[in-house]
Amino acid sequence: MKLKPLGDRLIVKAVEEEATTASGIVLPDTAKEKPQKGKVLAVGDGKLDDNGQRQPLDVVEGDEVLYSKYGGTEITVEGEDLLVLRESDVLAKVTG
Amino acid sequence: MKLKPLGDRLIVKAVEEEATTASGIVLPDTAKEKPQKGKVLAVGDGKLDDNGQRQPLDVVEGDEVLYSKYGGTEITVEGEDLLVLRESDVLAKVTG
Amino acid sequence: MKLKPLGDRLIVKAVEEEATTASGIVLPDTAKEKPQKGKVLAVGDGKLDDNGQRQPLDVVEGDEVLYSKYGGTEITVEGEDLLVLRESDVLAKVTG
Amino acid sequence: MKLKPLGDRLIVKAVEEEATTASGIVLPDTAKEKPQKGKVLAVGDGKLDDNGQRQPLDVVEGDEVLYSKYGGTEITVEGEDLLVLRESDVLAKVTG
Amino acid sequence: MKLKPLGDRLIVKAVEEEATTASGIVLPDTAKEKPQKGKVLAVGDGKLDDNGQRQPLDVVEGDEVLYSKYGGTEITVEGEDLLVLRESDVLAKVTG
Amino acid sequence: MKLKPLGDRLIVKAVEEEATTASGIVLPDTAKEKPQKGKVLAVGDGKLDDNGQRQPLDVVEGDEVLYSKYGGTEITVEGEDLLVLRESDVLAKVTG
Amino acid sequence: MKLKPLGDRLIVKAVEEEATTASGIVLPDTAKEKPQKGKVLAVGDGKLDDNGQRQPLDVVEGDEVLYSKYGGTEITVEGEDLLVLRESDVLAKVTG
């Protein structure tokens, strides 16, 4: 990955809908704010708290996550459509 | 549960209205912001406070809670309709 | 009471208008934000401050309070109409 | 006084306009946010600061104060029209 | 002065436009937010910071100041038109 | 300079456009928020941080700065058109 | 570079679109908030945190970064079109 996100940001690649049926997670279109599933390609070092301490993210490279799509910024790297998100856009980690 | 919520989030499954009559809690449709009753399936590790300390949630897996429905994000996992909430959306725990 | 409010919330049951004349507190309809009188049925454990310390509420179960009605969420428990409030919705305690 | 205000609130009784000419303070109607003069009947114990310390109010029962009328909540106690204010609504204390 | 401002407030009496030519400070009408010059008649004890410490104001009684007029509350004391301001409304002190 | 700015404010005198060509800095009119170049005539002592410590400004009297013009308040002192700014309006110092 | 950005700001020079194909990063026009790639020419010393400690930026002079274009202020220095940004406008560093 040629990009190192800054602060509390991360870069994800969306996992196509069909793949989700394998792990059972389907994201209904009707949902007001349609969440999306994707793979984490890179994470930032985290924000500094009030005492200047770095707060690492709760997700790491390789995690599969569920996130609200409308917070991110779209980019394309070597033909791949990616999304730059903030950690607060991530709802949950897919563990199973 | 295949999802681990992040930070101060939790995942709940709504309890259908009829079941509520058993425990006596009925949620009037007229209410401006109609609260909902549901079961907690998973909780996050909590947010970091200003000193970088983790603040665990006041609810745990298995709790029955009352929450305002309009804050969450709807997802479906293995055919089950679930809701990803923030702890601040939870009004109370059903104790009896 | 089968509900344990979360954080800085409390559950109150409104005291009907007529009863107020006994203690002399009448809440004029004309008031922009018509305050309401009620009895506290349950209180939360309080919010965590910036240092992760629990801040107990200034009201306890059994107190009679004056509150602004428009902040709460209406629920019905065993046929009783109740209101889930935040402590900041409570204006004063009725002491006499 | 049968009411104990909560946190940083106080209860005042407005002093009628004519009385003000004695102390010389006249509140012009033209003022965008017409301030009002009144007597403090009861004060709260104050808010908690970030370290959980109680911050007492700068006004006490019996003080005469100048306040912006539009912040408060009107109530009537034993036929008296009173106002529940926040300390931040109080502009100044009348000292002379 | 019969009024003691509260917290970070101060009371000023506007200095009429003509007087300003003496010290050379003219406040153009065209300015979007027309600043005003005036004399400080009384100051509050200052706000409490997060640690409950009092933060005294940077201006004292007798100072001449330049302030943005639209933040204050107009009052009249013994026939004098005065303005109750917050310290943050004060742009600068007139030193010469 | 007869004015002492308060807190984190500073007073600047705009440098006319032609002068900029000497140092090479041209501020395009097209820019949404047209920055301006000017000389610092006076600075405040800085704001107090949460612990009541004074935070001096990063600019001093005599510096040449680039600032966004729309945040300031216009005044005229002895016929000179000046601008009262907040430090956060200053984009950069001109060093060469 | 004749400009020293203030606080958490930085100055970048946009890298023209064609150049990006070499490193593979293409910024789709369709993106709601079209990110831009550019070279860092100068950085500020960073903001002060609540304890008055300087928080240095995560980017340094010479870095290549990806940023959201709409937050900055356009200037021209010696004929070069540059952009003054805040660190929070920077999405990621280009590392490869």
XYZ file of C-alpha atoms in Angstrom:
672
model
C 0.000 0.000 0.000
C 1.664 3.293 -1.088
C -0.404 5.494 1.228
C 0.041 6.030 4.965
C -3.172 7.498 6.401
C -2.747 10.399 8.817
C -3.927 10.507 12.439
C -7.125 8.493 13.101
C -7.730 7.681 9.457
C -7.679 4.316 7.670
C -7.897 3.113 4.069
C -10.355 0.345 3.132
C -11.258 -1.567 0.021
C -14.993 -2.370 -0.204
C -15.892 -6.065 -0.252
C -18.452 -6.738 -3.009
C -22.018 -7.604 -1.807
C -22.024 -11.248 -3.090
C -19.051 -12.142 -0.904
C -21.036 -11.171 2.158
C -23.471 -14.068 1.903
C -20.564 -16.411 2.859
C -20.144 -14.704 6.274
C -23.875 -13.998 6.453
C -23.730 -10.228 6.707
C -26.161 -8.553 4.309
C -26.507 -4.761 4.298
C -30.162 -3.871 3.479
C -30.544 -1.096 0.897
C -33.469 0.279 2.828
C -31.195 1.364 5.716
C -31.196 5.155 6.028
C -27.375 5.158 6.176
C -26.387 2.041 4.271
C -23.339 0.479 6.028
C -20.637 -1.152 3.852
C -18.237 -4.047 4.460
C -14.555 -3.801 3.520
C -10.942 -4.787 4.185
C -8.483 -2.478 5.984
C -5.407 -1.839 3.784
C -3.639 0.730 6.005
C -4.179 2.605 9.301
C -2.834 5.879 10.692
C -0.821 6.130 13.939
C -3.863 7.568 15.737
C -4.734 11.017 17.134
C -2.983 12.747 20.043
C -5.115 12.987 23.220
C -5.207 16.123 25.404
C -1.930 15.117 27.039
C -0.148 14.688 23.710
C -0.286 10.859 23.960
C -0.852 8.941 20.695
C -4.184 6.952 20.763
C -3.728 3.942 18.432
C -6.727 2.821 16.374
C -8.861 -0.176 17.426
C -8.501 -1.661 13.929
C -5.354 -2.889 12.171
C -4.298 -3.713 8.621
C -6.056 -6.902 7.413
C -9.185 -6.475 9.584
C -12.590 -6.776 7.935
C -14.870 -3.949 9.065
C -18.369 -2.621 8.743
C -18.501 1.145 8.137
C -20.891 3.940 7.172
C -19.966 4.775 3.608
C -20.900 8.476 3.607
C -18.070 9.718 5.761
C -15.131 8.733 3.520
C -13.165 10.216 0.592
C -12.920 8.111 -2.594
C -9.542 7.600 -4.315
C -8.212 5.157 -6.912
C -4.751 3.623 -6.500
C -3.387 1.520 -9.351
C -6.890 1.014 -10.705
C -8.339 -0.010 -7.301
C -11.241 2.064 -5.884
C -10.435 2.743 -2.225
C -11.927 4.855 0.571
C -10.141 7.020 3.146
C -12.194 6.875 6.390
C -11.975 8.185 9.947
C -12.025 5.556 12.737
C -15.344 7.029 13.923
C -16.898 5.902 10.604
C -16.178 2.239 11.526
C -19.170 0.514 13.219
C -17.707 -2.928 13.968
C -15.041 -5.535 13.149
C -16.117 -8.756 11.426
C -14.687 -11.459 13.700
C -16.239 -14.700 12.345
C -22.054 -13.071 17.088
C -19.609 -12.401 14.183
C -19.370 -8.663 14.784
C -17.355 -6.839 17.437
C -18.683 -3.290 17.812
C -16.087 -0.525 17.991
C -15.604 1.925 20.863
C -18.858 2.845 22.683
C -21.099 0.986 20.254
C -23.301 -2.073 20.838
C -25.406 -4.413 18.688
C -28.997 -5.185 19.656
C -31.794 -7.333 18.346
C -35.246 -5.736 18.746
C -37.711 -7.616 20.946
C -41.119 -7.839 19.225
C -43.953 -5.677 20.786
C -46.144 -8.627 21.959
C -43.365 -10.007 24.143
C -43.332 -6.744 26.049
C -46.746 -7.279 27.621
C -45.169 -10.105 29.716
C -42.765 -7.658 31.417
C -45.334 -4.893 31.216
C -43.326 -2.403 29.164
C -45.387 -0.974 26.315
C -43.876 1.683 24.056
C -46.681 4.060 22.913
C -46.666 4.857 19.203
C -47.633 8.400 19.978
C -44.241 9.093 21.623
C -42.356 11.744 19.644
C -39.244 9.531 19.651
C -40.641 6.018 19.973
C -38.247 4.003 22.228
C -37.664 0.315 21.414
C -36.874 -2.708 23.582
C -34.173 -5.187 22.564
C -31.470 -7.689 23.591
C -27.762 -6.818 23.587
C -25.819 -9.258 21.355
C -22.369 -7.600 21.549
C -20.683 -4.533 23.078
C -17.558 -2.540 22.199
C -14.608 -2.078 24.584
C -15.689 1.507 25.248
C -14.262 4.932 24.326
C -10.935 6.357 25.566
C -11.328 9.271 28.016
C -9.114 12.376 27.882
C -6.340 10.518 29.706
C -6.388 7.613 27.266
C -8.198 5.322 29.760
C -10.785 2.908 28.309
C -14.342 3.643 29.648
C -16.269 0.311 29.580
C -19.963 0.436 28.679
C -22.674 0.245 31.381
C -24.395 -2.566 29.454
C -23.112 -6.077 28.697
C -23.995 -8.903 26.323
C -27.344 -10.476 27.314
C -28.834 -7.311 28.880
C -32.320 -6.253 27.831
C -32.397 -2.519 27.107
C -34.699 0.299 26.144
C -33.267 2.547 23.403
C -34.236 5.347 21.011
C -34.430 3.686 17.615
C -33.470 6.657 15.450
C -29.813 6.777 16.373
C -28.760 3.319 15.085
C -27.605 1.766 11.801
C -29.603 -1.249 10.521
C -27.792 -4.407 9.355
C -28.849 -8.009 8.702
C -26.646 -10.895 9.858
C -27.615 -14.437 8.801
C -31.165 -13.271 8.116
C -31.514 -11.484 11.500
C -32.327 -7.725 11.468
C -29.977 -6.063 13.963
C -29.126 -2.490 14.967
C -25.713 -0.939 15.677
C -26.198 1.699 18.409
C -24.067 4.091 20.461
C -24.294 3.687 24.276
C -25.811 7.194 24.440
C -28.834 5.838 22.498
C -29.629 3.452 25.406
C -32.192 4.893 27.866
C -32.355 2.126 30.487
C -31.751 -1.529 31.324
C -34.771 -3.800 31.893
C -34.034 -5.346 35.304
C -37.281 -7.162 36.182
C -39.388 -0.406 39.181
C -38.225 -2.775 36.388
C -36.065 -0.213 34.617
C -32.594 1.006 35.605
C -31.881 4.283 33.801
C -28.424 4.609 32.230
C -25.808 7.260 33.029
C -27.289 10.644 34.013
C -30.874 9.650 33.244
C -33.843 9.261 35.612
C -37.426 7.990 35.331
C -40.298 10.115 36.660
C -44.043 9.777 36.973
C -45.891 13.083 36.412
C -47.913 14.377 39.356
C -51.393 15.452 38.183
C -52.053 19.271 38.165
C -54.743 19.255 40.924
C -52.326 17.730 43.421
C -50.052 20.704 42.970
C -52.434 23.150 44.599
C -51.736 21.332 47.927
C -48.036 22.306 47.791
C -48.845 25.544 46.035
C -46.844 24.988 42.858
C -48.909 25.823 39.782
C -47.306 25.551 36.332
C -48.848 28.238 34.055
C -49.847 26.988 30.605
C -48.676 30.254 29.144
C -45.027 29.442 29.978
C -43.016 29.059 26.786
C -41.586 25.769 28.054
C -44.237 24.482 30.459
C -42.409 22.816 33.409
C -43.985 19.708 34.951
C -43.947 18.289 38.495
C -43.324 14.577 39.107
C -41.974 11.824 41.366
C -38.592 10.145 40.752
C -39.030 6.353 40.391
C -35.422 5.449 39.458
C -32.063 7.144 38.800
C -28.964 6.150 36.822
C -25.492 5.793 38.375
C -24.416 9.070 36.787
C -22.019 10.015 33.964
C -18.234 9.522 34.014
C -16.242 12.793 34.236
C -13.066 13.411 32.213
C -11.040 11.406 34.721
C -13.354 8.386 34.524
C -14.933 9.148 37.920
C -18.691 8.462 38.290
C -20.691 11.708 38.999
C -23.821 10.676 40.974
C -27.047 12.553 40.271
C -28.285 15.320 42.622
C -31.715 13.635 42.809
C -32.610 10.230 44.279
C -35.540 7.818 44.098
C -38.589 9.272 45.921
C -37.689 12.946 45.309
C -40.364 15.253 43.909
C -38.952 17.381 41.084
C -39.828 20.137 38.673
C -38.686 19.455 35.104
C -39.048 20.717 31.536
C -41.249 18.184 29.842
C -39.928 18.492 26.296
C -36.591 16.822 26.891
C -37.837 13.321 27.879
C -38.896 10.097 26.176
C -42.381 8.734 27.000
C -42.850 5.046 27.929
C -45.635 3.036 29.595
C -44.783 0.398 32.202
C -47.628 -1.799 33.503
C -50.160 0.757 32.336
C -48.344 3.688 33.987
C -47.230 6.600 31.722
C -43.644 7.448 32.648
C -40.918 9.729 31.299
C -37.189 9.020 30.858
C -35.299 12.318 31.462
C -31.704 13.540 31.610
C -30.637 15.195 34.908
C -30.150 18.462 32.961
C -33.937 18.484 32.300
C -34.589 18.782 36.068
C -35.019 22.411 37.223
C -35.463 21.940 40.981
C -36.379 19.606 43.843
C -39.638 20.212 45.720
C -38.484 20.375 49.355
C -41.616 21.578 51.232
C -39.008 28.620 49.631
C -40.248 25.071 48.776
C -37.964 24.594 45.777
C -34.240 23.761 45.755
C -32.817 24.602 42.325
C -30.498 22.009 40.795
C -26.856 22.532 39.778
C -26.088 26.072 38.554
C -29.708 27.220 38.613
C -31.370 29.861 40.809
C -34.940 31.056 41.441
C -35.731 34.777 41.281
C -38.766 36.949 41.809
C -38.912 39.918 39.427
C -38.820 43.369 41.030
C -41.526 45.584 39.496
C -40.263 48.437 37.188
C -41.377 51.368 39.465
C -39.233 50.056 42.334
C -36.184 50.427 40.172
C -36.310 54.217 40.059
C -35.349 54.189 43.797
C -32.000 52.507 43.007
C -31.765 54.294 39.693
C -31.632 51.247 37.425
C -34.066 51.575 34.506
C -34.192 48.829 31.866
C -34.992 50.427 28.445
C -37.676 48.581 26.482
C -35.768 49.265 23.314
C -32.922 46.931 24.423
C -32.684 43.989 22.041
C -32.632 41.579 24.997
C -34.461 43.491 27.743
C -32.685 42.725 31.062
C -34.814 42.398 34.210
C -34.136 43.102 37.910
C -35.146 40.633 40.622
C -34.508 39.107 44.040
C -32.820 35.701 44.486
C -35.081 33.343 46.500
C -32.983 30.155 46.212
C -29.745 28.918 44.584
C -28.464 25.483 43.534
C -25.286 23.904 44.920
C -23.481 24.637 41.637
C -22.202 22.481 38.769
C -19.379 19.917 39.006
C -16.176 20.951 37.167
C -14.101 18.487 35.103
C -12.486 17.145 38.263
C -15.822 16.492 39.984
C -15.441 19.533 42.268
C -18.620 21.514 43.080
C -18.426 25.143 41.728
C -20.669 27.282 43.996
C -22.645 30.110 42.391
C -21.443 33.739 42.620
C -24.900 34.789 43.857
C -26.669 33.831 47.117
C -30.204 33.941 48.487
C -31.283 37.561 49.125
C -29.080 39.117 46.416
C -30.676 41.542 43.972
C -29.602 40.752 40.400
C -29.904 41.936 36.844
C -30.654 39.113 34.369
C -31.690 38.473 30.783
C -35.289 37.373 31.019
C -35.430 35.108 27.972
C -33.322 32.312 29.361
C -35.561 31.247 32.267
C -38.565 28.991 32.886
C -41.685 30.589 34.440
C -43.436 28.930 37.408
C -45.969 30.072 40.016
C -45.555 29.077 43.659
C -48.370 29.959 46.094
C -49.640 32.581 43.673
C -46.185 34.182 43.178
C -44.781 34.339 39.601
C -41.168 33.165 39.763
C -38.423 32.376 37.248
C -35.955 29.473 37.229
C -32.671 30.767 35.690
C -29.163 29.479 34.987
C -26.297 31.444 36.601
C -25.108 32.358 33.071
C -28.374 34.321 32.607
C -27.330 36.678 35.457
C -25.537 39.831 34.194
C -24.694 41.544 37.494
C -25.451 41.930 41.202
C -27.066 45.173 42.402
C -24.705 46.303 45.180
C -25.946 49.818 46.020
C -21.177 52.068 40.416
C -24.120 50.108 41.937
C -23.649 47.023 39.792
C -21.084 44.244 40.179
C -20.830 42.319 36.899
C -20.767 38.541 37.193
C -17.984 36.215 35.979
C -16.167 37.478 32.869
C -18.496 40.420 32.308
C -17.769 44.160 32.505
C -19.827 47.363 32.367
C -18.773 50.180 30.021
C -19.978 53.661 29.194
C -19.584 54.549 25.514
C -17.287 57.474 24.713
C -18.990 59.823 22.234
C -17.506 59.841 18.643
C -16.159 63.475 18.761
C -14.002 62.676 21.805
C -12.167 60.071 19.778
C -10.542 62.568 17.434
C -8.385 63.717 20.404
C -6.750 60.280 20.718
C -6.955 59.746 16.993
C -9.129 56.632 17.007
C -12.015 56.929 14.526
C -14.380 53.998 14.047
C -15.529 53.921 10.368
C -19.277 53.406 9.931
C -18.587 51.219 6.949
C -17.022 48.514 9.173
C -19.131 45.375 8.998
C -19.124 45.119 12.817
C -18.670 48.723 13.930
C -16.379 48.712 17.014
C -17.065 51.251 19.787
C -14.818 53.044 22.293
C -15.784 53.329 25.970
C -14.732 53.543 29.617
C -14.813 50.532 31.976
C -16.974 51.303 35.035
C -16.901 47.849 36.687
C -15.496 44.340 36.061
C -16.481 40.870 37.259
C -14.155 38.577 39.240
C -13.597 36.445 36.125
C -14.669 32.930 35.120
C -13.523 29.693 36.788
C -11.174 27.568 34.623
C -11.447 23.772 34.410
C -9.593 23.414 37.707
C -11.934 25.797 39.543
C -9.342 28.605 39.536
C -10.641 32.182 39.057
C -9.295 33.782 35.792
C -9.217 37.570 36.373
C -10.066 39.830 33.442
C -7.332 41.579 31.422
C -9.127 44.918 31.855
C -9.790 46.868 35.070
C -12.066 49.704 36.174
C -10.977 53.001 34.545
C -9.489 51.414 31.404
C -10.535 52.798 28.020
C -11.371 49.975 25.625
C -12.390 49.256 22.079
C -15.230 46.704 21.808
C -17.688 45.218 19.334
C -21.010 46.765 20.232
C -23.316 43.936 19.178
C -22.443 41.529 21.929
C -23.642 43.563 24.938
C -26.898 44.177 26.855
C -28.055 47.804 27.189
C -29.131 49.159 30.604
C -29.661 52.640 32.046
C -28.429 53.463 35.555
C -29.351 56.846 37.023
C -30.036 58.182 33.550
C -26.720 56.919 32.120
C -26.864 54.508 29.125
C -24.448 51.663 29.888
C -23.555 48.327 28.290
C -22.957 44.965 29.969
C -20.282 43.119 27.904
C -18.355 39.865 28.036
C -14.528 40.168 28.076
C -14.462 38.390 24.689
C -16.313 41.407 23.214
C -13.309 43.650 24.053
C -10.858 44.029 21.119
C -8.155 46.194 22.712
C -7.199 48.623 25.474
C -6.521 52.271 24.532
C -3.063 52.879 26.043
C -2.080 56.289 24.666
C 0.714 52.290 18.726
C -1.992 53.511 21.168
C -3.871 50.220 21.277
C -2.983 47.052 23.201
C -4.908 44.105 21.715
C -6.540 41.750 24.201
C -5.846 38.018 24.562
C -4.957 36.298 21.277
C -5.634 39.338 19.124
C -3.218 41.413 17.032
C -3.401 44.662 15.050
C -2.093 44.770 11.471
C -1.725 47.365 8.773
C -2.359 45.991 5.270
C 0.569 46.150 2.821
C -0.628 47.496 -0.532
C -0.744 44.966 -3.464
C 2.087 46.562 -5.561
C 4.567 46.162 -2.700
C 4.032 42.436 -2.801
C 5.661 41.969 -6.201
C 9.034 42.837 -4.546
C 8.830 39.768 -2.284
C 6.996 37.799 -4.942
C 3.819 37.100 -3.022
C 0.724 37.841 -5.131
C -2.726 37.151 -3.688
C -5.057 36.102 -6.577
C -8.442 37.819 -6.520
C -10.065 34.621 -7.627
C -9.298 32.951 -4.275
C -12.537 32.123 -2.476
C -11.184 33.689 0.741
C -8.702 36.276 -0.534
C -5.714 36.322 1.878
C -4.026 39.655 2.597
C -0.456 40.655 3.486
C 0.261 43.120 6.287
C 2.586 44.323 9.061
C 1.975 43.536 12.749
C 1.737 46.766 14.790
C 0.768 45.237 18.169
C 0.003 41.836 19.736
C -1.979 40.743 22.801
C -0.455 38.773 25.681
C -2.189 35.604 24.470
C -5.064 33.492 25.780
C -5.059 31.478 29.022
C -5.003 27.689 28.510
C -7.106 25.296 30.617
C -4.542 25.485 33.429
C -4.611 29.286 33.531
C -1.211 29.554 31.779
C -0.751 32.412 29.297
C -0.125 31.129 25.698
C 1.940 33.817 23.905
C 1.241 34.418 20.213
C 3.509 32.965 17.495
C 3.815 36.410 15.890
C 5.398 39.570 17.321
C 5.333 43.297 16.557
C 7.150 44.021 13.262
C 6.418 40.627 11.650
C 4.989 40.577 8.145
C 2.079 38.129 7.927
C -0.400 36.620 5.532
C -3.963 36.553 6.885
C -7.549 35.917 5.840
C -9.132 39.320 5.716
C -12.706 38.384 6.592
C -12.155 37.572 10.240
C -11.011 41.021 11.430
C -12.596 44.269 12.679
C -11.691 47.479 10.807
C -10.632 50.589 12.751
C -8.888 53.852 11.842
C -6.212 55.291 14.127
C -4.809 58.712 13.302
C -5.999 58.374 9.732
C -4.482 54.889 9.285
C -6.845 52.014 8.330
C -5.988 49.079 10.583
C -7.436 45.640 11.279
C -7.922 43.876 14.627
C -7.431 40.095 14.019
C -7.374 36.895 16.042
C -4.159 34.822 15.802
C -6.206 32.048 14.160
C -6.816 34.430 11.203
C -3.045 34.474 10.480
C -1.988 31.873 7.850
C 1.782 32.380 7.773
C 4.738 34.670 8.514
C 6.649 36.188 5.583
C 10.260 35.215 6.340
C 12.119 36.166 3.145
C 10.239 29.112 0.743
C 9.567 32.677 2.030
C 6.548 31.736 4.122
C 6.490 30.039 7.534
C 3.009 28.608 8.154
C 1.529 29.231 11.588
C 0.426 26.567 14.095
C -0.909 23.373 12.483
C -0.808 24.742 8.953
C 1.313 23.658 5.977
C 1.948 24.929 2.451
C 1.704 22.556 -0.524
C 2.219 22.751 -4.234
C -0.283 20.618 -6.202
C 1.205 17.827 -8.310
C -0.360 17.847 -11.779
C -2.746 14.925 -12.577
C -0.524 13.284 -15.295
C 2.338 12.827 -12.829
C 0.104 10.700 -10.674
C -0.131 7.832 -13.146
C 3.589 7.091 -12.423
C 2.829 6.308 -8.760
C -0.568 4.905 -9.655
C -2.728 7.288 -7.633
C -5.623 8.666 -9.700
C -8.182 10.974 -8.053
C -11.593 10.351 -9.690
C -13.484 13.535 -10.580
C -16.691 11.902 -9.525
C -15.624 11.918 -5.844
C -17.915 14.204 -3.826
C -14.857 15.874 -2.250
C -12.143 15.460 -4.865
C -8.822 14.806 -3.048
C -5.634 16.298 -4.516
C -1.974 15.196 -4.476
C 0.830 17.666 -3.725
C 4.300 18.329 -2.288
C 4.822 19.896 1.159
C 6.933 23.072 0.866
C 6.723 24.232 4.502
C 5.090 23.236 7.815
C 4.139 25.154 10.967
C 5.523 24.306 14.425
C 2.171 22.737 15.390
C -0.628 23.726 17.776
C -0.353 23.924 21.573
C -2.290 21.195 23.430
C -4.309 21.888 26.605
C -1.114 21.782 28.677
C 0.654 24.334 26.490
C 2.835 21.645 24.853
C 3.628 22.073 21.133
C 2.164 19.182 19.007
C 4.412 18.837 15.909
C 2.747 17.920 12.609
C 2.825 14.345 11.254
C 4.090 15.638 7.892
C 7.392 17.387 7.108
C 8.825 19.475 4.277
C 9.372 17.311 1.164
C 6.564 14.810 1.920
C 4.075 14.014 -0.827
C 0.520 14.088 0.537
C -3.051 13.501 -0.432
C -5.424 16.237 0.792
C -8.986 17.509 0.417
C -8.659 20.601 -1.705
C -11.628 22.574 -0.346
C -10.192 23.434 3.030
C -7.189 25.514 1.888
C -6.438 29.142 0.973
C -4.882 29.794 -2.466
C -1.844 32.082 -2.802
C 0.762 32.694 -5.512
C 4.429 33.085 -4.601
C 6.862 34.072 -7.347
C 4.412 32.904 -9.975
C 3.788 29.513 -8.278
C 0.194 28.651 -7.273
C 0.319 27.270 -3.720
C -2.206 26.261 -1.072
C -2.172 26.965 2.677
C -3.798 23.951 4.436
C -4.509 22.788 7.967
C -3.035 19.387 8.967
C -6.610 18.075 9.349
C -7.070 18.610 5.576
C -4.316 16.007 4.887
C -5.719 12.480 4.313
C -2.494 10.489 3.859
C 1.217 10.535 3.005
C 2.344 8.981 -0.280
C 5.047 6.515 0.813
C 5.751 4.502 -2.369
